[in-house]
């Protein structure tokens, strides 16, 4: 370290500089703030992402399950008429998959636009940090869209599969077993 200091002093003297202040980056507010922000992001991002994925998967599964339960008579009629299982499976998987694809593409586009606007604002708050270019990685876009589609397919497959396995006789038996409430029969 002493050799480095001597070499630096000699180089500065050759340029005509006699005094110099040396400090490390931890004395700069902006750099230290970014380091702390990065550590917090690394800690909290998986937790927040896990919560968002769990909630969205639960909403998808519950919504489609309720749809299948509401339409069980229609499904039974279609099955009685000889509708192939594959047709029913596609009918219950296609709308969530199309909506998931559109939503993920819209999310990637919106996220791209938001980062373009937010990054300069963020670094203006931090201060003393040079302007940073916003670089969008197509691999991240593809990973995002594929992850959303995997979640959509996985969590809508079970309700769609239950619609396919539904037997017309089972639906009729459930309807016959459910007696009307005593207050409405008189």
XYZ file of C-alpha atoms in Angstrom, residues 35-155:
121
model
C -25.827 -0.533 -1.534
C -28.357 -0.620 1.307
C -31.247 -0.507 -1.161
C -29.761 -3.414 -3.119
C -29.379 -5.506 0.039
C -32.973 -4.800 1.032
C -34.175 -5.652 -2.451
C -32.301 -8.973 -2.427
C -33.903 -9.830 0.895
C -37.483 -8.745 0.231
C -37.934 -9.401 -3.483
C -38.311 -13.198 -3.186
C -40.779 -12.786 -0.321
C -42.925 -10.236 -2.148
C -42.775 -12.167 -5.408
C -43.782 -15.353 -3.598
C -46.762 -13.629 -2.015
C -47.906 -12.161 -5.340
C -47.549 -15.491 -7.126
C -49.408 -17.330 -4.359
C -52.308 -14.896 -4.347
C -52.627 -14.826 -8.128
C -52.475 -18.620 -8.356
C -55.115 -18.955 -5.645
C -57.403 -16.451 -7.387
C -57.034 -18.319 -10.678
C -57.728 -21.721 -9.178
C -60.686 -20.602 -7.061
C -62.270 -18.598 -9.895
C -62.137 -21.456 -12.366
C -63.267 -23.982 -9.744
C -66.331 -21.849 -8.989
C -67.040 -21.521 -12.700
C -66.927 -25.298 -13.102
C -69.231 -25.778 -10.101
C -71.714 -23.228 -11.449
C -71.724 -24.838 -14.858
C -71.860 -28.459 -13.736
C -75.317 -29.009 -15.265
C -74.199 -27.591 -18.600
C -71.096 -29.767 -18.461
C -73.264 -32.806 -17.699
C -75.498 -32.045 -20.692
C -72.478 -31.640 -22.956
C -71.001 -34.908 -21.681
C -74.373 -36.656 -22.222
C -74.428 -35.399 -25.805
C -71.015 -36.974 -26.393
C -68.728 -33.962 -26.240
C -65.151 -35.259 -26.145
C -63.170 -34.686 -22.955
C -60.458 -32.931 -24.907
C -62.947 -30.341 -26.206
C -64.119 -29.569 -22.672
C -60.548 -29.351 -21.417
C -59.635 -26.879 -24.162
C -62.824 -24.891 -23.510
C -61.927 -24.422 -19.835
C -58.189 -23.893 -20.368
C -58.234 -21.583 -23.377
C -59.772 -18.423 -21.814
C -57.373 -18.300 -18.821
C -54.391 -19.031 -21.073
C -55.329 -16.278 -23.542
C -55.990 -13.805 -20.712
C -52.727 -14.801 -19.014
C -50.774 -14.295 -22.231
C -52.352 -10.896 -22.874
C -51.853 -9.836 -19.248
C -48.215 -10.936 -19.175
C -47.433 -9.125 -22.437
C -49.196 -6.002 -21.167
C -47.283 -6.299 -17.882
C -43.941 -6.545 -19.667
C -44.786 -3.528 -21.845
C -46.000 -1.493 -18.866
C -43.005 -2.526 -16.772
C -40.651 -1.457 -19.536
C -42.279 1.957 -19.776
C -42.333 2.383 -16.003
C -38.624 1.591 -15.655
C -37.834 4.163 -18.340
C -39.680 6.791 -16.298
C -38.795 5.636 -12.786
C -35.033 5.100 -13.123
C -34.080 8.767 -13.717
C -36.456 9.809 -10.923
C -34.946 7.265 -8.515
C -31.388 8.339 -9.228
C -32.320 12.012 -8.900
C -33.429 11.240 -5.332
C -30.281 9.276 -4.522
C -28.016 12.026 -5.824
C -24.277 11.985 -6.490
C -24.651 8.962 -8.740
C -23.955 9.267 -12.443
C -26.801 8.779 -14.892
C -27.382 5.107 -15.420
C -28.634 3.700 -18.697
C -31.753 1.582 -18.520
C -31.086 -1.732 -20.211
C -33.958 -4.111 -20.870
C -32.986 -7.741 -21.206
C -35.203 -9.774 -23.559
C -34.302 -12.883 -21.541
C -35.991 -11.322 -18.497
C -39.057 -10.521 -20.603
C -39.216 -14.107 -21.864
C -38.741 -15.504 -18.354
C -41.533 -13.297 -17.041
C -43.998 -14.309 -19.747
C -43.092 -18.001 -19.422
C -43.429 -17.881 -15.626
C -46.860 -16.272 -15.839
C -47.992 -18.821 -18.404
C -46.686 -21.703 -16.269
C -48.613 -20.400 -13.252
C -51.776 -19.962 -15.328
C -51.583 -23.445 -16.827
C -50.671 -25.213 -13.594
C -53.346 -23.586 -11.473
